[in-house]
Amino acid sequence: MPDSLLPYVEVNPAQEADACVIWMHGLGDSGHGFAPIVSQLALPQNHRIRFIFPHAPERPVTINGGMRMRAWYDIKSMDFNSRADVSGVFESASQVRQLIQDEIANGIPAQRILLAGFSQGGVIALHEGLRFDQRLAGIMALSTYMCEPEKLAAQAHTANTSTPIFVAHGEQDEVVPAFLGNAAYKVLKENGYNCTWHTYTMQHNVCLAEINDISAFISRVLPLQ
Protein backbone atom coordinates (compact mmCIF):
# COMPACT_ATOMS: atom_id res chain seq x y z
CA MET A 1 0.00 0.00 0.00
CA PRO A 2 1.25 3.56 -0.60
CA ASP A 3 3.14 5.08 2.33
CA SER A 4 0.53 7.84 2.67
CA LEU A 5 -2.31 5.39 3.34
CA LEU A 6 -3.40 4.13 6.73
CA PRO A 7 -2.08 0.61 7.35
CA TYR A 8 -4.79 -2.02 7.22
CA VAL A 9 -5.72 -5.67 7.40
CA GLU A 10 -7.26 -6.97 4.19
CA VAL A 11 -9.46 -9.97 3.49
CA ASN A 12 -9.72 -10.68 -0.20
CA PRO A 13 -12.27 -12.81 -2.06
CA ALA A 14 -11.30 -15.93 -3.98
CA GLN A 15 -11.91 -14.09 -7.25
CA GLU A 16 -10.78 -10.63 -8.32
CA ALA A 17 -12.58 -8.01 -6.24
CA ASP A 18 -15.17 -5.75 -7.86
CA ALA A 19 -16.44 -4.23 -4.59
CA CYS A 20 -14.98 -3.12 -1.27
CA VAL A 21 -16.01 -2.69 2.36
CA ILE A 22 -13.86 -0.31 4.42
CA TRP A 23 -14.57 -1.03 8.10
CA MET A 24 -13.25 1.13 10.99
CA HIS A 25 -12.73 -0.33 14.48
CA GLY A 26 -13.49 1.20 17.87
CA LEU A 27 -11.30 2.93 20.46
CA GLY A 28 -8.22 0.95 21.50
CA ASP A 29 -8.83 -1.81 18.98
CA SER A 30 -7.15 -2.36 15.61
CA GLY A 31 -8.06 -3.58 12.16
CA HIS A 32 -7.46 -7.12 13.42
CA GLY A 33 -10.44 -6.82 15.78
CA PHE A 34 -13.16 -6.98 13.14
CA ALA A 35 -11.35 -8.92 10.40
CA PRO A 36 -12.66 -12.32 11.64
CA ILE A 37 -16.25 -11.15 11.08
CA VAL A 38 -15.89 -11.71 7.32
CA SER A 39 -16.14 -15.48 7.71
CA GLN A 40 -19.16 -15.07 10.02
CA LEU A 41 -21.07 -13.09 7.39
CA ALA A 42 -21.61 -16.28 5.37
CA LEU A 43 -21.53 -14.41 2.07
CA PRO A 44 -21.87 -16.44 -1.15
CA GLN A 45 -18.65 -18.29 -1.98
CA ASN A 46 -18.43 -16.47 -5.29
CA HIS A 47 -18.69 -13.00 -3.77
CA ARG A 48 -16.14 -10.50 -5.01
CA ILE A 49 -15.95 -8.13 -2.05
CA ARG A 50 -12.58 -7.02 -0.68
CA PHE A 51 -12.66 -6.08 3.03
CA ILE A 52 -10.27 -3.46 4.37
CA PHE A 53 -9.89 -2.97 8.13
CA PRO A 54 -7.64 0.06 8.70
CA HIS A 55 -5.69 0.68 11.89
CA ALA A 56 -6.37 4.04 13.53
CA PRO A 57 -3.26 6.08 14.40
CA GLU A 58 -1.96 5.86 17.96
CA ARG A 59 -2.60 9.00 20.00
CA PRO A 60 -3.02 10.06 23.65
CA VAL A 61 -6.63 9.74 24.82
CA THR A 62 -7.56 12.29 27.46
CA ILE A 63 -10.31 10.32 29.25
CA ASN A 64 -7.89 7.39 29.61
CA GLY A 65 -5.31 9.49 31.44
CA GLY A 66 -3.47 10.44 28.28
CA MET A 67 -2.58 6.83 27.52
CA ARG A 68 -1.57 6.27 23.90
CA MET A 69 -3.76 3.87 21.98
CA ARG A 70 -5.29 3.45 18.57
CA ALA A 71 -7.98 6.09 18.29
CA TRP A 72 -9.64 7.88 15.41
CA TYR A 73 -9.78 11.02 17.56
CA ASP A 74 -9.21 12.11 21.15
CA ILE A 75 -12.05 11.91 23.65
CA LYS A 76 -11.58 14.88 25.92
CA SER A 77 -14.72 14.61 28.03
CA MET A 78 -17.48 12.18 28.98
CA ASP A 79 -19.95 14.92 28.08
CA PHE A 80 -21.66 13.47 25.02
CA ASN A 81 -22.11 16.91 23.48
CA SER A 82 -18.37 17.58 23.37
CA ARG A 83 -16.69 14.19 23.67
CA ALA A 84 -15.28 14.02 20.12
CA ASP A 85 -12.22 16.06 19.20
CA VAL A 86 -13.59 17.56 15.98
CA SER A 87 -10.20 18.27 14.41
CA GLY A 88 -9.27 14.62 14.95
CA VAL A 89 -12.53 13.48 13.35
CA PHE A 90 -11.81 15.57 10.24
CA GLU A 91 -8.22 14.31 10.10
CA SER A 92 -9.23 10.65 10.30
CA ALA A 93 -12.09 11.14 7.85
CA SER A 94 -9.56 12.57 5.39
CA GLN A 95 -7.36 9.48 5.83
CA VAL A 96 -10.34 7.22 5.16
CA ARG A 97 -11.13 9.30 2.07
CA GLN A 98 -7.64 8.45 0.80
CA LEU A 99 -8.44 4.75 1.21
CA ILE A 100 -11.64 5.20 -0.81
CA GLN A 101 -9.81 7.11 -3.51
CA ASP A 102 -7.09 4.43 -3.64
CA GLU A 103 -9.73 1.74 -4.24
CA ILE A 104 -11.29 3.89 -6.98
CA ALA A 105 -7.86 4.35 -8.56
CA ASN A 106 -7.45 0.56 -8.51
CA GLY A 107 -10.65 0.08 -10.51
CA ILE A 108 -13.44 -0.27 -7.93
CA PRO A 109 -16.04 2.46 -8.51
CA ALA A 110 -17.36 4.50 -5.59
CA GLN A 111 -20.84 3.01 -5.95
CA ARG A 112 -19.30 -0.41 -5.16
CA ILE A 113 -17.63 0.81 -1.94
CA LEU A 114 -19.31 0.54 1.46
CA LEU A 115 -18.11 2.40 4.56
CA ALA A 116 -18.64 0.74 7.94
CA GLY A 117 -17.58 1.57 11.46
CA PHE A 118 -18.09 0.52 15.07
CA SER A 119 -18.22 3.10 17.91
CA GLN A 120 -15.46 5.66 17.16
CA GLY A 121 -15.08 4.06 13.75
CA GLY A 122 -18.79 4.58 13.13
CA VAL A 123 -18.38 8.29 13.80
CA ILE A 124 -15.78 8.37 11.02
CA ALA A 125 -17.89 6.26 8.64
CA LEU A 126 -20.85 8.60 9.05
CA HIS A 127 -18.74 11.74 8.91
CA GLU A 128 -16.87 10.86 5.72
CA GLY A 129 -19.68 8.95 4.02
CA LEU A 130 -22.08 11.88 4.24
CA ARG A 131 -19.48 14.33 2.95
CA PHE A 132 -17.93 12.24 0.18
CA ASP A 133 -18.52 13.72 -3.26
CA GLN A 134 -19.36 10.46 -5.09
CA ARG A 135 -22.20 8.06 -4.40
CA LEU A 136 -21.19 5.13 -2.23
CA ALA A 137 -22.86 1.71 -2.06
CA GLY A 138 -23.84 2.13 1.58
CA ILE A 139 -22.86 3.21 5.10
CA MET A 140 -23.02 1.13 8.29
CA ALA A 141 -22.97 2.98 11.63
CA LEU A 142 -22.69 0.44 14.46
CA SER A 143 -23.04 1.34 18.16
CA THR A 144 -22.04 4.90 17.43
CA TYR A 145 -23.13 8.54 17.30
CA MET A 146 -22.77 11.60 15.08
CA CYS A 147 -20.15 14.32 15.48
CA GLU A 148 -21.61 17.85 15.25
CA PRO A 149 -25.04 16.83 13.92
CA GLU A 150 -26.08 20.48 13.80
CA LYS A 151 -23.53 21.07 11.02
CA LEU A 152 -24.55 18.13 8.83
CA ALA A 153 -26.87 20.05 6.52
CA ALA A 154 -24.21 22.67 5.78
CA GLN A 155 -21.31 20.24 5.32
CA ALA A 156 -22.87 17.18 3.68
CA HIS A 157 -22.58 16.46 -0.05
CA THR A 158 -25.74 15.62 -1.95
CA ALA A 159 -24.07 12.59 -3.60
CA ASN A 160 -25.07 10.26 -0.76
CA THR A 161 -28.52 11.51 0.23
CA SER A 162 -30.15 8.37 -1.19
CA THR A 163 -27.37 5.96 -0.19
CA PRO A 164 -28.67 3.19 2.12
CA ILE A 165 -27.51 3.74 5.71
CA PHE A 166 -27.69 0.94 8.31
CA VAL A 167 -27.75 2.34 11.86
CA ALA A 168 -27.60 -0.24 14.65
CA HIS A 169 -27.21 -0.23 18.43
CA GLY A 170 -27.31 -2.43 21.51
CA GLU A 171 -30.18 -1.67 23.87
CA GLN A 172 -27.92 -2.33 26.88
CA ASP A 173 -24.93 -0.30 25.65
CA GLU A 174 -23.37 1.55 28.60
CA VAL A 175 -20.38 2.90 26.61
CA VAL A 176 -22.35 4.69 23.90
CA PRO A 177 -25.99 4.72 25.08
CA ALA A 178 -28.58 3.75 22.50
CA PHE A 179 -30.20 7.18 22.65
CA LEU A 180 -27.09 8.61 20.96
CA GLY A 181 -27.37 6.20 18.06
CA ASN A 182 -31.07 6.91 17.79
CA ALA A 183 -30.36 10.65 17.84
CA ALA A 184 -27.99 10.18 14.87
CA TYR A 185 -30.67 8.18 13.07
CA LYS A 186 -33.25 10.91 13.68
CA VAL A 187 -30.89 13.58 12.32
CA LEU A 188 -30.39 11.47 9.21
CA LYS A 189 -34.15 11.04 8.75
CA GLU A 190 -34.80 14.75 9.29
CA ASN A 191 -32.25 15.53 6.59
CA GLY A 192 -33.88 13.17 4.08
CA TYR A 193 -31.40 10.27 4.20
CA ASN A 194 -32.27 6.69 3.27
CA CYS A 195 -31.59 5.10 6.66
CA THR A 196 -32.89 2.28 8.84
CA TRP A 197 -32.68 1.81 12.63
CA HIS A 198 -31.94 -1.57 14.22
CA THR A 199 -31.63 -2.48 17.91
CA TYR A 200 -30.40 -5.66 19.55
CA THR A 201 -30.36 -7.15 23.04
CA MET A 202 -26.65 -6.61 23.58
CA GLN A 203 -24.10 -4.25 25.12
CA HIS A 204 -21.26 -2.39 23.32
CA ASN A 205 -20.48 -5.22 20.92
CA VAL A 206 -21.99 -7.15 18.02
CA CYS A 207 -24.26 -10.19 18.19
CA LEU A 208 -25.33 -12.97 15.84
CA ALA A 209 -28.65 -11.34 14.94
CA GLU A 210 -26.83 -8.12 14.02
CA ILE A 211 -24.20 -10.02 12.00
CA ASN A 212 -27.01 -11.68 10.04
CA ASP A 213 -28.61 -8.30 9.35
CA ILE A 214 -25.25 -6.83 8.34
CA SER A 215 -24.74 -9.72 5.92
CA ALA A 216 -28.15 -9.11 4.37
CA PHE A 217 -27.40 -5.39 4.08
CA ILE A 218 -24.04 -5.97 2.41
CA SER A 219 -25.57 -8.46 -0.02
CA ARG A 220 -28.32 -5.98 -0.90
CA VAL A 221 -26.12 -2.94 -1.54
CA LEU A 222 -23.21 -4.91 -3.10
CA PRO A 223 -25.05 -7.55 -5.14
CA LEU A 224 -23.20 -10.08 -7.24
CA GLN A 225 -22.49 -8.78 -10.75
PDB file of C-alpha atoms in Angstrom:
ATOM      1  CA  MET A   1       0.000   0.000   0.000  1.00  0.00           C
ATOM      2  CA  PRO A   2       1.251   3.556  -0.603  1.00  0.00           C
ATOM      3  CA  ASP A   3       3.138   5.077   2.335  1.00  0.00           C
ATOM      4  CA  SER A   4       0.529   7.841   2.673  1.00  0.00           C
ATOM      5  CA  LEU A   5      -2.307   5.392   3.342  1.00  0.00           C
ATOM      6  CA  LEU A   6      -3.402   4.134   6.732  1.00  0.00           C
ATOM      7  CA  PRO A   7      -2.080   0.614   7.347  1.00  0.00           C
ATOM      8  CA  TYR A   8      -4.788  -2.020   7.224  1.00  0.00           C
ATOM      9  CA  VAL A   9      -5.717  -5.672   7.399  1.00  0.00           C
ATOM     10  CA  GLU A  10      -7.256  -6.974   4.188  1.00  0.00           C
ATOM     11  CA  VAL A  11      -9.458  -9.971   3.494  1.00  0.00           C
ATOM     12  CA  ASN A  12      -9.722 -10.680  -0.204  1.00  0.00           C
ATOM     13  CA  PRO A  13     -12.273 -12.805  -2.059  1.00  0.00           C
ATOM     14  CA  ALA A  14     -11.303 -15.925  -3.978  1.00  0.00           C
ATOM     15  CA  GLN A  15     -11.914 -14.090  -7.254  1.00  0.00           C
ATOM     16  CA  GLU A  16     -10.782 -10.629  -8.320  1.00  0.00           C
ATOM     17  CA  ALA A  17     -12.579  -8.011  -6.241  1.00  0.00           C
ATOM     18  CA  ASP A  18     -15.171  -5.754  -7.855  1.00  0.00           C
ATOM     19  CA  ALA A  19     -16.439  -4.233  -4.589  1.00  0.00           C
ATOM     20  CA  CYS A  20     -14.979  -3.119  -1.274  1.00  0.00           C
ATOM     21  CA  VAL A  21     -16.011  -2.692   2.361  1.00  0.00           C
ATOM     22  CA  ILE A  22     -13.859  -0.312   4.424  1.00  0.00           C
ATOM     23  CA  TRP A  23     -14.571  -1.032   8.105  1.00  0.00           C
ATOM     24  CA  MET A  24     -13.248   1.129  10.988  1.00  0.00           C
ATOM     25  CA  HIS A  25     -12.729  -0.328  14.480  1.00  0.00           C
ATOM     26  CA  GLY A  26     -13.490   1.201  17.869  1.00  0.00           C
ATOM     27  CA  LEU A  27     -11.296   2.927  20.465  1.00  0.00           C
ATOM     28  CA  GLY A  28      -8.220   0.950  21.503  1.00  0.00           C
ATOM     29  CA  ASP A  29      -8.832  -1.815  18.980  1.00  0.00           C
ATOM     30  CA  SER A  30      -7.147  -2.355  15.605  1.00  0.00           C
ATOM     31  CA  GLY A  31      -8.063  -3.585  12.160  1.00  0.00           C
ATOM     32  CA  HIS A  32      -7.461  -7.125  13.423  1.00  0.00           C
ATOM     33  CA  GLY A  33     -10.438  -6.821  15.780  1.00  0.00           C
ATOM     34  CA  PHE A  34     -13.159  -6.979  13.143  1.00  0.00           C
ATOM     35  CA  ALA A  35     -11.355  -8.915  10.398  1.00  0.00           C
ATOM     36  CA  PRO A  36     -12.665 -12.316  11.638  1.00  0.00           C
ATOM     37  CA  ILE A  37     -16.248 -11.150  11.079  1.00  0.00           C
ATOM     38  CA  VAL A  38     -15.894 -11.713   7.322  1.00  0.00           C
ATOM     39  CA  SER A  39     -16.142 -15.481   7.713  1.00  0.00           C
ATOM     40  CA  GLN A  40     -19.163 -15.074  10.017  1.00  0.00           C
ATOM     41  CA  LEU A  41     -21.073 -13.086   7.389  1.00  0.00           C
ATOM     42  CA  ALA A  42     -21.612 -16.278   5.373  1.00  0.00           C
ATOM     43  CA  LEU A  43     -21.527 -14.412   2.073  1.00  0.00           C
ATOM     44  CA  PRO A  44     -21.874 -16.438  -1.152  1.00  0.00           C
ATOM     45  CA  GLN A  45     -18.648 -18.289  -1.982  1.00  0.00           C
ATOM     46  CA  ASN A  46     -18.429 -16.475  -5.294  1.00  0.00           C
ATOM     47  CA  HIS A  47     -18.687 -13.002  -3.767  1.00  0.00           C
ATOM     48  CA  ARG A  48     -16.137 -10.499  -5.013  1.00  0.00           C
ATOM     49  CA  ILE A  49     -15.950  -8.133  -2.049  1.00  0.00           C
ATOM     50  CA  ARG A  50     -12.584  -7.019  -0.678  1.00  0.00           C
ATOM     51  CA  PHE A  51     -12.663  -6.082   3.027  1.00  0.00           C
ATOM     52  CA  ILE A  52     -10.272  -3.459   4.365  1.00  0.00           C
ATOM     53  CA  PHE A  53      -9.894  -2.974   8.125  1.00  0.00           C
ATOM     54  CA  PRO A  54      -7.640   0.062   8.697  1.00  0.00           C
ATOM     55  CA  HIS A  55      -5.687   0.679  11.893  1.00  0.00           C
ATOM     56  CA  ALA A  56      -6.373   4.038  13.533  1.00  0.00           C
ATOM     57  CA  PRO A  57      -3.256   6.076  14.398  1.00  0.00           C
ATOM     58  CA  GLU A  58      -1.956   5.857  17.960  1.00  0.00           C
ATOM     59  CA  ARG A  59      -2.597   8.999  19.998  1.00  0.00           C
ATOM     60  CA  PRO A  60      -3.019  10.064  23.649  1.00  0.00           C
ATOM     61  CA  VAL A  61      -6.635   9.739  24.819  1.00  0.00           C
ATOM     62  CA  THR A  62      -7.562  12.293  27.465  1.00  0.00           C
ATOM     63  CA  ILE A  63     -10.308  10.321  29.250  1.00  0.00           C
ATOM     64  CA  ASN A  64      -7.891   7.394  29.612  1.00  0.00           C
ATOM     65  CA  GLY A  65      -5.308   9.492  31.436  1.00  0.00           C
ATOM     66  CA  GLY A  66      -3.474  10.444  28.275  1.00  0.00           C
ATOM     67  CA  MET A  67      -2.578   6.825  27.525  1.00  0.00           C
ATOM     68  CA  ARG A  68      -1.573   6.271  23.905  1.00  0.00           C
ATOM     69  CA  MET A  69      -3.765   3.869  21.983  1.00  0.00           C
ATOM     70  CA  ARG A  70      -5.288   3.447  18.572  1.00  0.00           C
ATOM     71  CA  ALA A  71      -7.978   6.091  18.293  1.00  0.00           C
ATOM     72  CA  TRP A  72      -9.643   7.882  15.408  1.00  0.00           C
ATOM     73  CA  TYR A  73      -9.775  11.021  17.564  1.00  0.00           C
ATOM     74  CA  ASP A  74      -9.207  12.106  21.147  1.00  0.00           C
ATOM     75  CA  ILE A  75     -12.051  11.905  23.650  1.00  0.00           C
ATOM     76  CA  LYS A  76     -11.577  14.876  25.924  1.00  0.00           C
ATOM     77  CA  SER A  77     -14.719  14.611  28.033  1.00  0.00           C
ATOM     78  CA  MET A  78     -17.475  12.182  28.981  1.00  0.00           C
ATOM     79  CA  ASP A  79     -19.952  14.919  28.082  1.00  0.00           C
ATOM     80  CA  PHE A  80     -21.662  13.473  25.021  1.00  0.00           C
ATOM     81  CA  ASN A  81     -22.114  16.915  23.479  1.00  0.00           C
ATOM     82  CA  SER A  82     -18.374  17.577  23.374  1.00  0.00           C
ATOM     83  CA  ARG A  83     -16.694  14.186  23.670  1.00  0.00           C
ATOM     84  CA  ALA A  84     -15.282  14.023  20.125  1.00  0.00           C
ATOM     85  CA  ASP A  85     -12.219  16.059  19.196  1.00  0.00           C
ATOM     86  CA  VAL A  86     -13.592  17.563  15.983  1.00  0.00           C
ATOM     87  CA  SER A  87     -10.204  18.265  14.407  1.00  0.00           C
ATOM     88  CA  GLY A  88      -9.268  14.619  14.946  1.00  0.00           C
ATOM     89  CA  VAL A  89     -12.531  13.485  13.351  1.00  0.00           C
ATOM     90  CA  PHE A  90     -11.806  15.568  10.240  1.00  0.00           C
ATOM     91  CA  GLU A  91      -8.216  14.312  10.100  1.00  0.00           C
ATOM     92  CA  SER A  92      -9.229  10.645  10.299  1.00  0.00           C
ATOM     93  CA  ALA A  93     -12.090  11.144   7.845  1.00  0.00           C
ATOM     94  CA  SER A  94      -9.559  12.572   5.394  1.00  0.00           C
ATOM     95  CA  GLN A  95      -7.358   9.481   5.828  1.00  0.00           C
ATOM     96  CA  VAL A  96     -10.338   7.220   5.161  1.00  0.00           C
ATOM     97  CA  ARG A  97     -11.127   9.300   2.075  1.00  0.00           C
ATOM     98  CA  GLN A  98      -7.642   8.447   0.803  1.00  0.00           C
ATOM     99  CA  LEU A  99      -8.443   4.746   1.212  1.00  0.00           C
ATOM    100  CA  ILE A 100     -11.640   5.203  -0.815  1.00  0.00           C
ATOM    101  CA  GLN A 101      -9.811   7.107  -3.511  1.00  0.00           C
ATOM    102  CA  ASP A 102      -7.090   4.434  -3.635  1.00  0.00           C
ATOM    103  CA  GLU A 103      -9.727   1.743  -4.244  1.00  0.00           C
ATOM    104  CA  ILE A 104     -11.291   3.889  -6.984  1.00  0.00           C
ATOM    105  CA  ALA A 105      -7.858   4.353  -8.563  1.00  0.00           C
ATOM    106  CA  ASN A 106      -7.451   0.557  -8.512  1.00  0.00           C
ATOM    107  CA  GLY A 107     -10.645   0.079 -10.508  1.00  0.00           C
ATOM    108  CA  ILE A 108     -13.436  -0.273  -7.926  1.00  0.00           C
ATOM    109  CA  PRO A 109     -16.043   2.464  -8.509  1.00  0.00           C
ATOM    110  CA  ALA A 110     -17.362   4.502  -5.589  1.00  0.00           C
ATOM    111  CA  GLN A 111     -20.837   3.006  -5.954  1.00  0.00           C
ATOM    112  CA  ARG A 112     -19.302  -0.409  -5.160  1.00  0.00           C
ATOM    113  CA  ILE A 113     -17.632   0.807  -1.938  1.00  0.00           C
ATOM    114  CA  LEU A 114     -19.312   0.539   1.465  1.00  0.00           C
ATOM    115  CA  LEU A 115     -18.112   2.405   4.559  1.00  0.00           C
ATOM    116  CA  ALA A 116     -18.645   0.744   7.940  1.00  0.00           C
ATOM    117  CA  GLY A 117     -17.577   1.573  11.460  1.00  0.00           C
ATOM    118  CA  PHE A 118     -18.088   0.524  15.074  1.00  0.00           C
ATOM    119  CA  SER A 119     -18.221   3.098  17.911  1.00  0.00           C
ATOM    120  CA  GLN A 120     -15.458   5.656  17.161  1.00  0.00           C
ATOM    121  CA  GLY A 121     -15.084   4.064  13.747  1.00  0.00           C
ATOM    122  CA  GLY A 122     -18.786   4.577  13.129  1.00  0.00           C
ATOM    123  CA  VAL A 123     -18.382   8.292  13.797  1.00  0.00           C
ATOM    124  CA  ILE A 124     -15.777   8.373  11.020  1.00  0.00           C
ATOM    125  CA  ALA A 125     -17.886   6.257   8.639  1.00  0.00           C
ATOM    126  CA  LEU A 126     -20.847   8.601   9.052  1.00  0.00           C
ATOM    127  CA  HIS A 127     -18.736  11.740   8.906  1.00  0.00           C
ATOM    128  CA  GLU A 128     -16.870  10.861   5.718  1.00  0.00           C
ATOM    129  CA  GLY A 129     -19.680   8.952   4.024  1.00  0.00           C
ATOM    130  CA  LEU A 130     -22.082  11.880   4.242  1.00  0.00           C
ATOM    131  CA  ARG A 131     -19.476  14.327   2.955  1.00  0.00           C
ATOM    132  CA  PHE A 132     -17.926  12.244   0.183  1.00  0.00           C
ATOM    133  CA  ASP A 133     -18.523  13.717  -3.264  1.00  0.00           C
ATOM    134  CA  GLN A 134     -19.357  10.463  -5.089  1.00  0.00           C
ATOM    135  CA  ARG A 135     -22.200   8.064  -4.397  1.00  0.00           C
ATOM    136  CA  LEU A 136     -21.186   5.127  -2.229  1.00  0.00           C
ATOM    137  CA  ALA A 137     -22.864   1.713  -2.059  1.00  0.00           C
ATOM    138  CA  GLY A 138     -23.837   2.132   1.578  1.00  0.00           C
ATOM    139  CA  ILE A 139     -22.864   3.209   5.097  1.00  0.00           C
ATOM    140  CA  MET A 140     -23.019   1.132   8.287  1.00  0.00           C
ATOM    141  CA  ALA A 141     -22.967   2.978  11.631  1.00  0.00           C
ATOM    142  CA  LEU A 142     -22.690   0.438  14.462  1.00  0.00           C
ATOM    143  CA  SER A 143     -23.037   1.340  18.158  1.00  0.00           C
ATOM    144  CA  THR A 144     -22.040   4.903  17.428  1.00  0.00           C
ATOM    145  CA  TYR A 145     -23.132   8.538  17.298  1.00  0.00           C
ATOM    146  CA  MET A 146     -22.767  11.603  15.082  1.00  0.00           C
ATOM    147  CA  CYS A 147     -20.151  14.324  15.483  1.00  0.00           C
ATOM    148  CA  GLU A 148     -21.606  17.852  15.248  1.00  0.00           C
ATOM    149  CA  PRO A 149     -25.036  16.825  13.925  1.00  0.00           C
ATOM    150  CA  GLU A 150     -26.076  20.482  13.796  1.00  0.00           C
ATOM    151  CA  LYS A 151     -23.528  21.065  11.017  1.00  0.00           C
ATOM    152  CA  LEU A 152     -24.547  18.134   8.831  1.00  0.00           C
ATOM    153  CA  ALA A 153     -26.867  20.053   6.523  1.00  0.00           C
ATOM    154  CA  ALA A 154     -24.212  22.668   5.778  1.00  0.00           C
ATOM    155  CA  GLN A 155     -21.307  20.237   5.315  1.00  0.00           C
ATOM    156  CA  ALA A 156     -22.870  17.175   3.675  1.00  0.00           C
ATOM    157  CA  HIS A 157     -22.578  16.459  -0.045  1.00  0.00           C
ATOM    158  CA  THR A 158     -25.737  15.620  -1.951  1.00  0.00           C
ATOM    159  CA  ALA A 159     -24.067  12.593  -3.600  1.00  0.00           C
ATOM    160  CA  ASN A 160     -25.065  10.263  -0.761  1.00  0.00           C
ATOM    161  CA  THR A 161     -28.519  11.507   0.226  1.00  0.00           C
ATOM    162  CA  SER A 162     -30.153   8.368  -1.186  1.00  0.00           C
ATOM    163  CA  THR A 163     -27.371   5.964  -0.190  1.00  0.00           C
ATOM    164  CA  PRO A 164     -28.668   3.193   2.120  1.00  0.00           C
ATOM    165  CA  ILE A 165     -27.513   3.738   5.709  1.00  0.00           C
ATOM    166  CA  PHE A 166     -27.689   0.942   8.308  1.00  0.00           C
ATOM    167  CA  VAL A 167     -27.753   2.340  11.862  1.00  0.00           C
ATOM    168  CA  ALA A 168     -27.605  -0.245  14.652  1.00  0.00           C
ATOM    169  CA  HIS A 169     -27.209  -0.229  18.426  1.00  0.00           C
ATOM    170  CA  GLY A 170     -27.310  -2.430  21.515  1.00  0.00           C
ATOM    171  CA  GLU A 171     -30.177  -1.670  23.867  1.00  0.00           C
ATOM    172  CA  GLN A 172     -27.916  -2.332  26.879  1.00  0.00           C
ATOM    173  CA  ASP A 173     -24.929  -0.302  25.651  1.00  0.00           C
ATOM    174  CA  GLU A 174     -23.372   1.555  28.601  1.00  0.00           C
ATOM    175  CA  VAL A 175     -20.380   2.900  26.613  1.00  0.00           C
ATOM    176  CA  VAL A 176     -22.349   4.692  23.900  1.00  0.00           C
ATOM    177  CA  PRO A 177     -25.985   4.716  25.084  1.00  0.00           C
ATOM    178  CA  ALA A 178     -28.582   3.750  22.503  1.00  0.00           C
ATOM    179  CA  PHE A 179     -30.197   7.179  22.648  1.00  0.00           C
ATOM    180  CA  LEU A 180     -27.091   8.609  20.964  1.00  0.00           C
ATOM    181  CA  GLY A 181     -27.369   6.196  18.063  1.00  0.00           C
ATOM    182  CA  ASN A 182     -31.068   6.909  17.786  1.00  0.00           C
ATOM    183  CA  ALA A 183     -30.356  10.648  17.842  1.00  0.00           C
ATOM    184  CA  ALA A 184     -27.991  10.185  14.870  1.00  0.00           C
ATOM    185  CA  TYR A 185     -30.672   8.175  13.074  1.00  0.00           C
ATOM    186  CA  LYS A 186     -33.247  10.915  13.676  1.00  0.00           C
ATOM    187  CA  VAL A 187     -30.891  13.584  12.324  1.00  0.00           C
ATOM    188  CA  LEU A 188     -30.390  11.472   9.212  1.00  0.00           C
ATOM    189  CA  LYS A 189     -34.150  11.040   8.750  1.00  0.00           C
ATOM    190  CA  GLU A 190     -34.795  14.751   9.294  1.00  0.00           C
ATOM    191  CA  ASN A 191     -32.250  15.529   6.586  1.00  0.00           C
ATOM    192  CA  GLY A 192     -33.881  13.173   4.085  1.00  0.00           C
ATOM    193  CA  TYR A 193     -31.398  10.274   4.201  1.00  0.00           C
ATOM    194  CA  ASN A 194     -32.273   6.694   3.268  1.00  0.00           C
ATOM    195  CA  CYS A 195     -31.594   5.101   6.655  1.00  0.00           C
ATOM    196  CA  THR A 196     -32.888   2.276   8.842  1.00  0.00           C
ATOM    197  CA  TRP A 197     -32.680   1.807  12.626  1.00  0.00           C
ATOM    198  CA  HIS A 198     -31.940  -1.569  14.217  1.00  0.00           C
ATOM    199  CA  THR A 199     -31.631  -2.476  17.910  1.00  0.00           C
ATOM    200  CA  TYR A 200     -30.399  -5.664  19.548  1.00  0.00           C
ATOM    201  CA  THR A 201     -30.365  -7.154  23.037  1.00  0.00           C
ATOM    202  CA  MET A 202     -26.648  -6.609  23.577  1.00  0.00           C
ATOM    203  CA  GLN A 203     -24.098  -4.252  25.119  1.00  0.00           C
ATOM    204  CA  HIS A 204     -21.261  -2.390  23.316  1.00  0.00           C
ATOM    205  CA  ASN A 205     -20.480  -5.217  20.922  1.00  0.00           C
ATOM    206  CA  VAL A 206     -21.990  -7.155  18.021  1.00  0.00           C
ATOM    207  CA  CYS A 207     -24.255 -10.195  18.191  1.00  0.00           C
ATOM    208  CA  LEU A 208     -25.331 -12.975  15.845  1.00  0.00           C
ATOM    209  CA  ALA A 209     -28.647 -11.336  14.935  1.00  0.00           C
ATOM    210  CA  GLU A 210     -26.826  -8.124  14.023  1.00  0.00           C
ATOM    211  CA  ILE A 211     -24.204 -10.019  12.000  1.00  0.00           C
ATOM    212  CA  ASN A 212     -27.007 -11.684  10.044  1.00  0.00           C
ATOM    213  CA  ASP A 213     -28.614  -8.305   9.345  1.00  0.00           C
ATOM    214  CA  ILE A 214     -25.246  -6.835   8.336  1.00  0.00           C
ATOM    215  CA  SER A 215     -24.736  -9.724   5.923  1.00  0.00           C
ATOM    216  CA  ALA A 216     -28.146  -9.114   4.372  1.00  0.00           C
ATOM    217  CA  PHE A 217     -27.403  -5.386   4.075  1.00  0.00           C
ATOM    218  CA  ILE A 218     -24.038  -5.966   2.409  1.00  0.00           C
ATOM    219  CA  SER A 219     -25.566  -8.464  -0.023  1.00  0.00           C
ATOM    220  CA  ARG A 220     -28.317  -5.977  -0.895  1.00  0.00           C
ATOM    221  CA  VAL A 221     -26.118  -2.940  -1.542  1.00  0.00           C
ATOM    222  CA  LEU A 222     -23.215  -4.914  -3.097  1.00  0.00           C
ATOM    223  CA  PRO A 223     -25.048  -7.550  -5.138  1.00  0.00           C
ATOM    224  CA  LEU A 224     -23.199 -10.080  -7.244  1.00  0.00           C
ATOM    225  CA  GLN A 225     -22.492  -8.784 -10.754  1.00  0.00           C
TER     226      GLN A 225
END
